[in-house]
Short mmCIF file of C-alpha atoms in Angstrom, two decimals:
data_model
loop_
_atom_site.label_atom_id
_atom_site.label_comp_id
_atom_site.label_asym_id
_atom_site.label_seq_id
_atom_site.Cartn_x
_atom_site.Cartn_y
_atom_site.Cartn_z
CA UNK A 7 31.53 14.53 -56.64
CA UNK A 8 32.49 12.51 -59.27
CA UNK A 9 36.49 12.09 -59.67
CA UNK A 10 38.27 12.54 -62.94
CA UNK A 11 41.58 11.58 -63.15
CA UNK A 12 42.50 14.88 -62.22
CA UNK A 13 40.35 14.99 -59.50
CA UNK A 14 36.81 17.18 -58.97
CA UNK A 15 35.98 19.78 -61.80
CA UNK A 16 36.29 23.75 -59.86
CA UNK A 17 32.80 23.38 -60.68
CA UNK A 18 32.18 20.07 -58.33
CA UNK A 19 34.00 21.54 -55.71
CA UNK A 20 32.36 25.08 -55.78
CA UNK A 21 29.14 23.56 -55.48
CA UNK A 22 29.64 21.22 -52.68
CA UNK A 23 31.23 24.50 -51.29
CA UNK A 24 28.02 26.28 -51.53
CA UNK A 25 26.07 23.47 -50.28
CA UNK A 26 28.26 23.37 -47.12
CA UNK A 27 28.28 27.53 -46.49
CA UNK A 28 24.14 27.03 -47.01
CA UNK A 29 23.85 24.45 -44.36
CA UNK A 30 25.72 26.06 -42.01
CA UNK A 31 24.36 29.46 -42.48
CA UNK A 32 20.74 27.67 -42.63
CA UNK A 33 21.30 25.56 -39.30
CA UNK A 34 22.71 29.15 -37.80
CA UNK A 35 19.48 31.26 -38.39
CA UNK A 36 21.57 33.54 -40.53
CA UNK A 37 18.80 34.45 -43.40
CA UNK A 38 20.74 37.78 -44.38
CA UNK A 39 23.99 35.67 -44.82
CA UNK A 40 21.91 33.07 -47.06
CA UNK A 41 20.54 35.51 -49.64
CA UNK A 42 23.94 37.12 -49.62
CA UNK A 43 25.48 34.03 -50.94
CA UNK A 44 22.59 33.46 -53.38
CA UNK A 45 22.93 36.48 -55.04
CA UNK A 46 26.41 36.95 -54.88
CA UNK A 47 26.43 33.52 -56.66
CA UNK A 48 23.62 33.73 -59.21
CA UNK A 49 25.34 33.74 -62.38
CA UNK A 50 27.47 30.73 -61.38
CA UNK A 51 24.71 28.77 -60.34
CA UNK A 52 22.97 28.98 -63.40
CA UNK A 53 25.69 26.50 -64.78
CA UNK A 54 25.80 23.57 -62.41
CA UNK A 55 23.39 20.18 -62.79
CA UNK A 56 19.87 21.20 -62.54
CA UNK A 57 19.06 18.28 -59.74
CA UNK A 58 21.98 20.71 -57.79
CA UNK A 59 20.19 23.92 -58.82
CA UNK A 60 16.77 22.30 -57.72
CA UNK A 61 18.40 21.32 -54.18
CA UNK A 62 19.76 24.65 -54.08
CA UNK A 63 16.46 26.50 -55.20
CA UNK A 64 14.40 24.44 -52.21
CA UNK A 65 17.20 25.00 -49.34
CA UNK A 66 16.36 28.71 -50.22
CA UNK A 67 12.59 28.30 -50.19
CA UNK A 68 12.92 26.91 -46.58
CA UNK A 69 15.32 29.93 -45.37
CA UNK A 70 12.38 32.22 -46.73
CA UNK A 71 10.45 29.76 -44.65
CA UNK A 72 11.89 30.13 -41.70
CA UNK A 73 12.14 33.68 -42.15
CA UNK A 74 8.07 33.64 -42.02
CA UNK A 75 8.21 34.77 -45.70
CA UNK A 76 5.91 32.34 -47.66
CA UNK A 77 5.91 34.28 -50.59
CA UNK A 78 9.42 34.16 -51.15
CA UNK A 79 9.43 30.49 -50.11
CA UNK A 80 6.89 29.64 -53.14
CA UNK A 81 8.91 31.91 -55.60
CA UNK A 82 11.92 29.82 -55.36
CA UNK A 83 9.67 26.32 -55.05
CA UNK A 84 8.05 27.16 -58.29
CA UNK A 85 11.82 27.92 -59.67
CA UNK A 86 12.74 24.41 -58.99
CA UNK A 87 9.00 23.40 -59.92
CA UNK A 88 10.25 24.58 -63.65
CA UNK A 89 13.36 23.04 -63.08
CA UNK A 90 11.94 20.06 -63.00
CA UNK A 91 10.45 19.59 -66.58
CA UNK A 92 13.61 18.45 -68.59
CA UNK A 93 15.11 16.25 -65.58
CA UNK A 94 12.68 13.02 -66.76
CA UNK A 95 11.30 9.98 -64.59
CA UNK A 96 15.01 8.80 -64.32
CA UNK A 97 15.20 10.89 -61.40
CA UNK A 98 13.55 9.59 -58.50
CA UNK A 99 14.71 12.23 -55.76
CA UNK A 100 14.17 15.91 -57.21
CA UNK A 101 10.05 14.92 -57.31
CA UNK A 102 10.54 13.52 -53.64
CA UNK A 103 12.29 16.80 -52.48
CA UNK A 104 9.75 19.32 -54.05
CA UNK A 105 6.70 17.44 -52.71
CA UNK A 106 8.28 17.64 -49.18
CA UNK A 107 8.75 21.28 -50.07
CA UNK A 108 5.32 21.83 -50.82
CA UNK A 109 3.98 20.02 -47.83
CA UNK A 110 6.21 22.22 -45.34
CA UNK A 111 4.61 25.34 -47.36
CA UNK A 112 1.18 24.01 -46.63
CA UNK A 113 1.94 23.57 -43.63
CA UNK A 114 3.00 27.06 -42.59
CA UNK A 115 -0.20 28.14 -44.62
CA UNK A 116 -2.12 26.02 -41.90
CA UNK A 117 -3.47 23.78 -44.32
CA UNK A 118 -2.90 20.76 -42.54
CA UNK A 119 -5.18 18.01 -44.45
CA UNK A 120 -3.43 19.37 -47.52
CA UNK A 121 0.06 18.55 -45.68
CA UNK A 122 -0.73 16.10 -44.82
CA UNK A 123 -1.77 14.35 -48.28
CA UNK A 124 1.44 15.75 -49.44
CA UNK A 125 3.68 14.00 -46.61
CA UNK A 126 2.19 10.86 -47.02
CA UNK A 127 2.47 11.09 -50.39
CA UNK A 128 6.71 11.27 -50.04
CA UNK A 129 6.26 8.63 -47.84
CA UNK A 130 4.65 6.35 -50.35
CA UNK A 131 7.69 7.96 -52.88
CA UNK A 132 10.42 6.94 -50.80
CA UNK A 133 9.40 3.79 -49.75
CA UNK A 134 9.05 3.20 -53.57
CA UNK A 135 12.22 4.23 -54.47
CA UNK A 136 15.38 1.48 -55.00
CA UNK A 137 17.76 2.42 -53.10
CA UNK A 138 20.93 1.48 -55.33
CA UNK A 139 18.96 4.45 -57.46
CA UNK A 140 19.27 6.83 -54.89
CA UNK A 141 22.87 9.05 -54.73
CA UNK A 142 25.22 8.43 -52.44
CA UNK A 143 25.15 11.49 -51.08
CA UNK A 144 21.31 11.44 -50.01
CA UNK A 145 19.77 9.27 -47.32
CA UNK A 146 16.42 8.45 -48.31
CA UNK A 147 15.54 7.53 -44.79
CA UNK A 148 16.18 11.12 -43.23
CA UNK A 149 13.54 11.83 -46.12
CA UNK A 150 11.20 10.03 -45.25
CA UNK A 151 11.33 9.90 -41.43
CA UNK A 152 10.71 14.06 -41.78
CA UNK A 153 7.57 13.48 -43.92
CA UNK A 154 6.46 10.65 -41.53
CA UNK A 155 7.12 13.34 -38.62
CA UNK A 156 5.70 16.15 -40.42
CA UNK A 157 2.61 13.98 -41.47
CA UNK A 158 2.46 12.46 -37.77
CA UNK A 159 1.94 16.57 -36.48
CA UNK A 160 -0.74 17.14 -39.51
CA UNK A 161 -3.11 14.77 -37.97
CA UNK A 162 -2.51 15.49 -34.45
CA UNK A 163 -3.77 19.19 -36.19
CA UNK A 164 -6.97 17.65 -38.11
CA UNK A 165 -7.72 15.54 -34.96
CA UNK A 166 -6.41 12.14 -36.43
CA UNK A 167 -4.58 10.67 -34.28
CA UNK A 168 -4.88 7.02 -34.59
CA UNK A 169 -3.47 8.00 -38.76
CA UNK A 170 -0.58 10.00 -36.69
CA UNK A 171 0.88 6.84 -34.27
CA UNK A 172 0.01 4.83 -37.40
CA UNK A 173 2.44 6.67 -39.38
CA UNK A 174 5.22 6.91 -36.90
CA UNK A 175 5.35 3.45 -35.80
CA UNK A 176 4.87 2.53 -39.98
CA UNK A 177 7.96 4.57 -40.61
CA UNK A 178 9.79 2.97 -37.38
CA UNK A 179 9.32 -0.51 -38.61
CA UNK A 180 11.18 0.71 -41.82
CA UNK A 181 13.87 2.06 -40.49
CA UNK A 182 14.48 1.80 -37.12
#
């Protein structure tokens, strides 16, 4: 949030609102609740930052994720996908975030060599990335210890499991 000298915009603060009620109805399995909020909230969110809207748009592909519905998942990836075209290479952590989403798609599609290219890949992103360029908001390690995870379980699935331990202990020696 950045402070004025009258303090956050109702803008700021309705946003980090939403992201709070989305967490918290995310991390309680409460899908209906989610798209709810969404909708209820669709014009407004067509005015806030697009790196927010593109954070927003991938928390909601995962709840259609975790709701088993990958075609909803990959209608709101491809939303931030779009999203992404006027943001430029300033921005470092909106490319990180949709890769991850992609590789978590692929994953649920089974596609785990295809994962798993796409979790190493925001490994090799994040460990790239400066960190005084990264918001203070976002911790790039959380980031990139869930792609080194998810990669880890990809080639435990394509039988590569020397790559997996590789990968874990790799991301362990960066952040431990």
């Amino acid at each position: 949030i950045e402070l004025g000298l009258d303090g956050p915009s109702s803008s700021e603060m309705r946003f980090v609102i939403l992201e709070i009620m989305v967490g918290e109805l995310l991390n309680r399995g409460e899908h209906a609740s989610l798209m709810n909020l969404f909708n209820e909230n669709l014009k407004y969110l067509k005015t806030v930052n697009v790196d927010r809207h593109i954070r927003l748009l991938l928390s909601i592909s995962r709840i259609y994720m975790y709701a088993g519905d990958l075609i909803g998942a990959e209608r709101f990836h491809s939303c931030a996908e779009n999203l992404m075209q006027p943001l430029g290479p300033e921005n470092k952590i909106a490319p990180i975030r949709l890769q991850l989403n992609k590789g978590l798609m692929l994953f649920l599609s089974s596609r785990y060599r295809d994962a798993l290219n796409e979790f190493l890949g925001v490994c090799s992103m994040c460990a790239s990335v400066n960190e005084a360029d990264v918001p203070s908001d976002i911790d790039i390690h959380v980031i990139a210890s869930t792609a080194a995870n998810n990669a880890a379980i990809c080639g435990l699935h394509v039988g590569e499991v020397i790559s997996a331990i590789g990968v874990i202990e790799q991301t362990i020696q960066v952040n431990p």
